[in-house]
Structure formats: C-alpha cells, structure tokens
mmCIF file with all atom_site columns, C-alpha atoms in Angstrom:
data_model
loop_
_atom_site.group_PDB
_atom_site.id
_atom_site.type_symbol
_atom_site.label_atom_id
_atom_site.label_alt_id
_atom_site.label_comp_id
_atom_site.label_asym_id
_atom_site.label_entity_id
_atom_site.label_seq_id
_atom_site.pdbx_PDB_ins_code
_atom_site.Cartn_x
_atom_site.Cartn_y
_atom_site.Cartn_z
_atom_site.occupancy
_atom_site.B_iso_or_equiv
_atom_site.pdbx_formal_charge
_atom_site.auth_seq_id
_atom_site.auth_comp_id
_atom_site.auth_asym_id
_atom_site.auth_atom_id
_atom_site.pdbx_PDB_model_num
ATOM 1   C CA . MET A 1 1   ? -2.275  -81.929 23.593 1.00 0.00 ? 1   MET A CA 1
ATOM 2   C CA . GLU A 1 2   ? -1.375  -82.934 27.127 1.00 0.00 ? 2   GLU A CA 1
ATOM 3   C CA . ILE A 1 3   ? 2.594   -84.440 26.203 1.00 0.00 ? 3   ILE A CA 1
ATOM 4   C CA . LEU A 1 4   ? 2.979   -80.380 25.940 1.00 0.00 ? 4   LEU A CA 1
ATOM 5   C CA . LEU A 1 5   ? 1.017   -79.935 28.628 1.00 0.00 ? 5   LEU A CA 1
ATOM 6   C CA . GLY A 1 6   ? 3.078   -82.258 30.864 1.00 0.00 ? 6   GLY A CA 1
ATOM 7   C CA . LEU A 1 7   ? 6.408   -81.882 28.695 1.00 0.00 ? 7   LEU A CA 1
ATOM 8   C CA . GLY A 1 8   ? 5.842   -77.805 30.419 1.00 0.00 ? 8   GLY A CA 1
ATOM 9   C CA . ALA A 1 9   ? 5.048   -77.947 33.057 1.00 0.00 ? 9   ALA A CA 1
ATOM 10  C CA . ILE A 1 10  ? 8.284   -80.444 33.892 1.00 0.00 ? 10  ILE A CA 1
ATOM 11  C CA . MET A 1 11  ? 10.407  -78.270 31.814 1.00 0.00 ? 11  MET A CA 1
ATOM 12  C CA . ALA A 1 12  ? 9.548   -75.207 33.760 1.00 0.00 ? 12  ALA A CA 1
ATOM 13  C CA . CYS A 1 13  ? 9.805   -77.127 37.357 1.00 0.00 ? 13  CYS A CA 1
ATOM 14  C CA . LEU A 1 14  ? 13.644  -78.250 36.173 1.00 0.00 ? 14  LEU A CA 1
ATOM 15  C CA . GLY A 1 15  ? 13.877  -74.262 34.859 1.00 0.00 ? 15  GLY A CA 1
ATOM 16  C CA . VAL A 1 16  ? 12.994  -72.801 38.888 1.00 0.00 ? 16  VAL A CA 1
ATOM 17  C CA . ALA A 1 17  ? 14.951  -75.459 40.990 1.00 0.00 ? 17  ALA A CA 1
ATOM 18  C CA . LEU A 1 18  ? 17.940  -74.635 38.163 1.00 0.00 ? 18  LEU A CA 1
ATOM 19  C CA . GLY A 1 19  ? 17.323  -71.411 38.620 1.00 0.00 ? 19  GLY A CA 1
ATOM 20  C CA . ALA A 1 20  ? 17.328  -71.911 42.894 1.00 0.00 ? 20  ALA A CA 1
ATOM 21  C CA . PHE A 1 21  ? 20.540  -74.246 41.982 1.00 0.00 ? 21  PHE A CA 1
ATOM 22  C CA . GLY A 1 22  ? 22.357  -71.474 40.123 1.00 0.00 ? 22  GLY A CA 1
ATOM 23  C CA . ALA A 1 23  ? 20.922  -68.848 42.658 1.00 0.00 ? 23  ALA A CA 1
ATOM 24  C CA . HIS A 1 24  ? 22.577  -70.496 46.576 1.00 0.00 ? 24  HIS A CA 1
ATOM 25  C CA . ALA A 1 25  ? 24.485  -73.596 45.245 1.00 0.00 ? 25  ALA A CA 1
ATOM 26  C CA . LEU A 1 26  ? 26.647  -72.279 42.971 1.00 0.00 ? 26  LEU A CA 1
ATOM 27  C CA . LYS A 1 27  ? 26.374  -68.456 43.511 1.00 0.00 ? 27  LYS A CA 1
ATOM 28  C CA . ASP A 1 28  ? 30.410  -68.867 44.800 1.00 0.00 ? 28  ASP A CA 1
ATOM 29  C CA . LYS A 1 29  ? 31.373  -71.565 42.568 1.00 0.00 ? 29  LYS A CA 1
ATOM 30  C CA . PHE A 1 30  ? 31.198  -69.943 38.949 1.00 0.00 ? 30  PHE A CA 1
ATOM 31  C CA . SER A 1 31  ? 34.969  -68.910 37.932 1.00 0.00 ? 31  SER A CA 1
ATOM 32  C CA . THR A 1 32  ? 33.830  -65.603 36.952 1.00 0.00 ? 32  THR A CA 1
ATOM 33  C CA . PRO A 1 33  ? 30.520  -62.594 37.039 1.00 0.00 ? 33  PRO A CA 1
ATOM 34  C CA . ARG A 1 34  ? 30.448  -63.942 33.079 1.00 0.00 ? 34  ARG A CA 1
ATOM 35  C CA . TYR A 1 35  ? 29.834  -67.355 33.660 1.00 0.00 ? 35  TYR A CA 1
ATOM 36  C CA . ALA A 1 36  ? 26.901  -66.846 36.387 1.00 0.00 ? 36  ALA A CA 1
ATOM 37  C CA . ALA A 1 37  ? 25.198  -64.472 33.812 1.00 0.00 ? 37  ALA A CA 1
ATOM 38  C CA . ILE A 1 38  ? 25.052  -67.341 31.146 1.00 0.00 ? 38  ILE A CA 1
ATOM 39  C CA . TRP A 1 39  ? 23.388  -69.414 33.684 1.00 0.00 ? 39  TRP A CA 1
ATOM 40  C CA . GLU A 1 40  ? 20.962  -66.703 35.003 1.00 0.00 ? 40  GLU A CA 1
ATOM 41  C CA . THR A 1 41  ? 20.072  -66.036 30.373 1.00 0.00 ? 41  THR A CA 1
ATOM 42  C CA . ALA A 1 42  ? 20.078  -70.114 30.085 1.00 0.00 ? 42  ALA A CA 1
ATOM 43  C CA . VAL A 1 43  ? 17.363  -70.174 33.311 1.00 0.00 ? 43  VAL A CA 1
ATOM 44  C CA . GLN A 1 44  ? 15.820  -67.427 31.714 1.00 0.00 ? 44  GLN A CA 1
ATOM 45  C CA . TYR A 1 45  ? 14.986  -68.902 27.943 1.00 0.00 ? 45  TYR A CA 1
ATOM 46  C CA . HIS A 1 46  ? 14.252  -72.660 29.565 1.00 0.00 ? 46  HIS A CA 1
ATOM 47  C CA . MET A 1 47  ? 11.409  -70.534 31.569 1.00 0.00 ? 47  MET A CA 1
ATOM 48  C CA . TYR A 1 48  ? 10.123  -68.857 28.713 1.00 0.00 ? 48  TYR A CA 1
ATOM 49  C CA . HIS A 1 49  ? 9.768   -71.488 26.148 1.00 0.00 ? 49  HIS A CA 1
ATOM 50  C CA . SER A 1 50  ? 8.487   -73.775 28.978 1.00 0.00 ? 50  SER A CA 1
ATOM 51  C CA . LEU A 1 51  ? 5.622   -71.638 29.555 1.00 0.00 ? 51  LEU A CA 1
ATOM 52  C CA . GLY A 1 52  ? 5.746   -71.796 24.795 1.00 0.00 ? 52  GLY A CA 1
ATOM 53  C CA . LEU A 1 53  ? 5.418   -74.966 25.735 1.00 0.00 ? 53  LEU A CA 1
ATOM 54  C CA . LEU A 1 54  ? 2.416   -74.802 27.830 1.00 0.00 ? 54  LEU A CA 1
ATOM 55  C CA . VAL A 1 55  ? 0.755   -72.531 25.503 1.00 0.00 ? 55  VAL A CA 1
ATOM 56  C CA . LEU A 1 56  ? 0.779   -75.182 22.984 1.00 0.00 ? 56  LEU A CA 1
ATOM 57  C CA . GLY A 1 57  ? -0.766  -77.386 25.047 1.00 0.00 ? 57  GLY A CA 1
ATOM 58  C CA . ILE A 1 58  ? -3.422  -74.866 25.666 1.00 0.00 ? 58  ILE A CA 1
ATOM 59  C CA . LEU A 1 59  ? -3.537  -73.918 22.431 1.00 0.00 ? 59  LEU A CA 1
ATOM 60  C CA . SER A 1 60  ? -3.578  -77.487 20.059 1.00 0.00 ? 60  SER A CA 1
ATOM 61  C CA . SER A 1 61  ? -6.174  -78.739 23.211 1.00 0.00 ? 61  SER A CA 1
ATOM 62  C CA . ASP A 1 62  ? -8.820  -75.430 22.000 1.00 0.00 ? 62  ASP A CA 1
ATOM 63  C CA . ALA A 1 63  ? -11.982 -76.570 20.319 1.00 0.00 ? 63  ALA A CA 1
ATOM 64  C CA . LEU A 1 64  ? -10.790 -73.068 18.181 1.00 0.00 ? 64  LEU A CA 1
ATOM 65  C CA . LEU A 1 65  ? -7.681  -74.448 16.705 1.00 0.00 ? 65  LEU A CA 1
ATOM 66  C CA . GLY A 1 66  ? -7.890  -78.019 17.171 1.00 0.00 ? 66  GLY A CA 1
ATOM 67  C CA . THR A 1 67  ? -5.527  -80.599 16.663 1.00 0.00 ? 67  THR A CA 1
ATOM 68  C CA . SER A 1 68  ? -2.380  -78.887 14.670 1.00 0.00 ? 68  SER A CA 1
ATOM 69  C CA . SER A 1 69  ? 0.279   -80.792 14.071 1.00 0.00 ? 69  SER A CA 1
ATOM 70  C CA . MET A 1 70  ? 2.585   -77.304 13.204 1.00 0.00 ? 70  MET A CA 1
ATOM 71  C CA . LEU A 1 71  ? 1.524   -76.697 16.824 1.00 0.00 ? 71  LEU A CA 1
ATOM 72  C CA . SER A 1 72  ? 2.954   -80.223 17.685 1.00 0.00 ? 72  SER A CA 1
ATOM 73  C CA . TRP A 1 73  ? 5.822   -79.628 15.953 1.00 0.00 ? 73  TRP A CA 1
ATOM 74  C CA . ALA A 1 74  ? 6.359   -75.765 17.284 1.00 0.00 ? 74  ALA A CA 1
ATOM 75  C CA . GLY A 1 75  ? 6.286   -77.114 20.648 1.00 0.00 ? 75  GLY A CA 1
ATOM 76  C CA . TYR A 1 76  ? 9.118   -80.249 20.016 1.00 0.00 ? 76  TYR A CA 1
ATOM 77  C CA . LEU A 1 77  ? 11.217  -77.740 18.935 1.00 0.00 ? 77  LEU A CA 1
ATOM 78  C CA . MET A 1 78  ? 10.362  -75.737 21.789 1.00 0.00 ? 78  MET A CA 1
ATOM 79  C CA . PHE A 1 79  ? 11.739  -78.648 24.526 1.00 0.00 ? 79  PHE A CA 1
ATOM 80  C CA . ALA A 1 80  ? 14.376  -79.112 22.041 1.00 0.00 ? 80  ALA A CA 1
ATOM 81  C CA . GLY A 1 81  ? 15.879  -75.875 21.680 1.00 0.00 ? 81  GLY A CA 1
ATOM 82  C CA . ILE A 1 82  ? 15.574  -75.838 25.704 1.00 0.00 ? 82  ILE A CA 1
ATOM 83  C CA . ILE A 1 83  ? 18.103  -78.752 25.134 1.00 0.00 ? 83  ILE A CA 1
ATOM 84  C CA . PHE A 1 84  ? 20.715  -77.184 23.288 1.00 0.00 ? 84  PHE A CA 1
ATOM 85  C CA . PHE A 1 85  ? 20.317  -73.858 23.307 1.00 0.00 ? 85  PHE A CA 1
ATOM 86  C CA . SER A 1 86  ? 20.187  -73.622 27.987 1.00 0.00 ? 86  SER A CA 1
ATOM 87  C CA . GLY A 1 87  ? 21.520  -77.520 28.113 1.00 0.00 ? 87  GLY A CA 1
ATOM 88  C CA . SER A 1 88  ? 24.313  -75.750 26.196 1.00 0.00 ? 88  SER A CA 1
ATOM 89  C CA . LEU A 1 89  ? 24.765  -72.911 28.391 1.00 0.00 ? 89  LEU A CA 1
ATOM 90  C CA . TYR A 1 90  ? 24.122  -74.420 31.576 1.00 0.00 ? 90  TYR A CA 1
ATOM 91  C CA . THR A 1 91  ? 26.713  -76.570 30.654 1.00 0.00 ? 91  THR A CA 1
ATOM 92  C CA . LEU A 1 92  ? 29.308  -73.993 29.916 1.00 0.00 ? 92  LEU A CA 1
ATOM 93  C CA . ALA A 1 93  ? 28.477  -72.065 32.796 1.00 0.00 ? 93  ALA A CA 1
ATOM 94  C CA . VAL A 1 94  ? 29.689  -74.836 35.297 1.00 0.00 ? 94  VAL A CA 1
ATOM 95  C CA . THR A 1 95  ? 32.563  -76.249 33.081 1.00 0.00 ? 95  THR A CA 1
ATOM 96  C CA . GLY A 1 96  ? 33.846  -73.478 31.245 1.00 0.00 ? 96  GLY A CA 1
ATOM 97  C CA . VAL A 1 97  ? 34.287  -75.356 27.896 1.00 0.00 ? 97  VAL A CA 1
ATOM 98  C CA . LYS A 1 98  ? 33.468  -72.801 25.357 1.00 0.00 ? 98  LYS A CA 1
ATOM 99  C CA . LYS A 1 99  ? 33.407  -75.357 22.150 1.00 0.00 ? 99  LYS A CA 1
ATOM 100 C CA . LEU A 1 100 ? 29.793  -75.769 24.287 1.00 0.00 ? 100 LEU A CA 1
ATOM 101 C CA . GLY A 1 101 ? 28.828  -72.369 22.467 1.00 0.00 ? 101 GLY A CA 1
ATOM 102 C CA . ALA A 1 102 ? 28.635  -73.817 19.071 1.00 0.00 ? 102 ALA A CA 1
ATOM 103 C CA . ILE A 1 103 ? 26.025  -75.602 20.127 1.00 0.00 ? 103 ILE A CA 1
ATOM 104 C CA . THR A 1 104 ? 23.719  -72.855 20.907 1.00 0.00 ? 104 THR A CA 1
ATOM 105 C CA . PRO A 1 105 ? 22.839  -71.505 18.324 1.00 0.00 ? 105 PRO A CA 1
ATOM 106 C CA . ILE A 1 106 ? 21.027  -74.485 16.776 1.00 0.00 ? 106 ILE A CA 1
ATOM 107 C CA . GLY A 1 107 ? 18.926  -74.479 19.955 1.00 0.00 ? 107 GLY A CA 1
ATOM 108 C CA . GLY A 1 108 ? 18.171  -70.681 18.694 1.00 0.00 ? 108 GLY A CA 1
ATOM 109 C CA . MET A 1 109 ? 17.139  -71.591 15.126 1.00 0.00 ? 109 MET A CA 1
ATOM 110 C CA . LEU A 1 110 ? 15.159  -74.481 17.058 1.00 0.00 ? 110 LEU A CA 1
ATOM 111 C CA . PHE A 1 111 ? 13.564  -71.012 19.019 1.00 0.00 ? 111 PHE A CA 1
ATOM 112 C CA . ILE A 1 112 ? 12.512  -69.276 15.786 1.00 0.00 ? 112 ILE A CA 1
ATOM 113 C CA . VAL A 1 113 ? 11.811  -71.914 13.454 1.00 0.00 ? 113 VAL A CA 1
ATOM 114 C CA . ALA A 1 114 ? 9.428   -73.114 16.568 1.00 0.00 ? 114 ALA A CA 1
ATOM 115 C CA . TRP A 1 115 ? 7.842   -69.636 16.712 1.00 0.00 ? 115 TRP A CA 1
ATOM 116 C CA . ILE A 1 116 ? 7.544   -69.010 13.375 1.00 0.00 ? 116 ILE A CA 1
ATOM 117 C CA . LEU A 1 117 ? 5.611   -72.547 13.685 1.00 0.00 ? 117 LEU A CA 1
ATOM 118 C CA . VAL A 1 118 ? 3.072   -70.589 15.896 1.00 0.00 ? 118 VAL A CA 1
ATOM 119 C CA . ALA A 1 119 ? 2.803   -67.740 13.789 1.00 0.00 ? 119 ALA A CA 1
ATOM 120 C CA . ILE A 1 120 ? 2.271   -69.386 10.771 1.00 0.00 ? 120 ILE A CA 1
ATOM 121 C CA . ASN A 1 121 ? -0.796  -71.833 12.572 1.00 0.00 ? 121 ASN A CA 1
ATOM 122 C CA . ALA A 1 122 ? -2.037  -68.152 13.683 1.00 0.00 ? 122 ALA A CA 1
ATOM 123 C CA . PHE A 1 123 ? -2.776  -66.746 10.254 1.00 0.00 ? 123 PHE A CA 1
ATOM 124 C CA . ALA A 1 124 ? -3.360  -70.443 8.777  1.00 0.00 ? 124 ALA A CA 1
#
C-alpha cells in the first residue's frame, strides 16, 4: 500500500532529523541527562516503527499476501503510535511537563496492537 510506504519514508526522515536535532541543537539544552535519554528513547521507537511502516507497505503490496485490511490497520496504528508515544516523549524532554507521560502508554498500546495485527495476519 503506497500510503504506508510514503508515511514510513516521511516518518523515517523525520526520525533522523529529530535524532540529529536532539544530538546537536538540544545537546546542552536538556535540563538533566534524564531528558536527553527520554529524547533518545523517543527517536529509537520513532525509527523502529518508521521501518515497520515501510515493511507493512511492502508486505501489503506483495502478491503473496495481497491487500490486507489488517495490515493497513496495523500501519495506521503504528503511525498513531509514533505520534502519541514518541511525540509525547519529545515534548516531555523539551518542556519537562511530566503530565505528558500519561499519553505515552497510549502510544505504546497502539504499537502493541499494531504488531498483534501483523502476527494475526501472518498466521491467518
């Protein structure tokens, strides 16, 4: 599915840019090393799931698997997971607003459900 490939490529590009931004422009701006580590975690999960989007885009266009609504849903959930999980961690790392930590698990659950859908599709 072309949209998943496009989203994966855009999100991977953004992940690289945010990783570089955190390592260079924000390096001395984090109030504690803990916030730098939070930024790194956000970038890691951002990139893992950007690659997941690319893989889902390839799998959903594969002649063997055909178009699968489950794979499409998994892709959209991964995309939303990046927004909720990594987005909340990026914001937390920069602002120090700890209440944003309540949003992060929503993104984590979206990631988990997305991977479960991939597994169900694989075994179906």
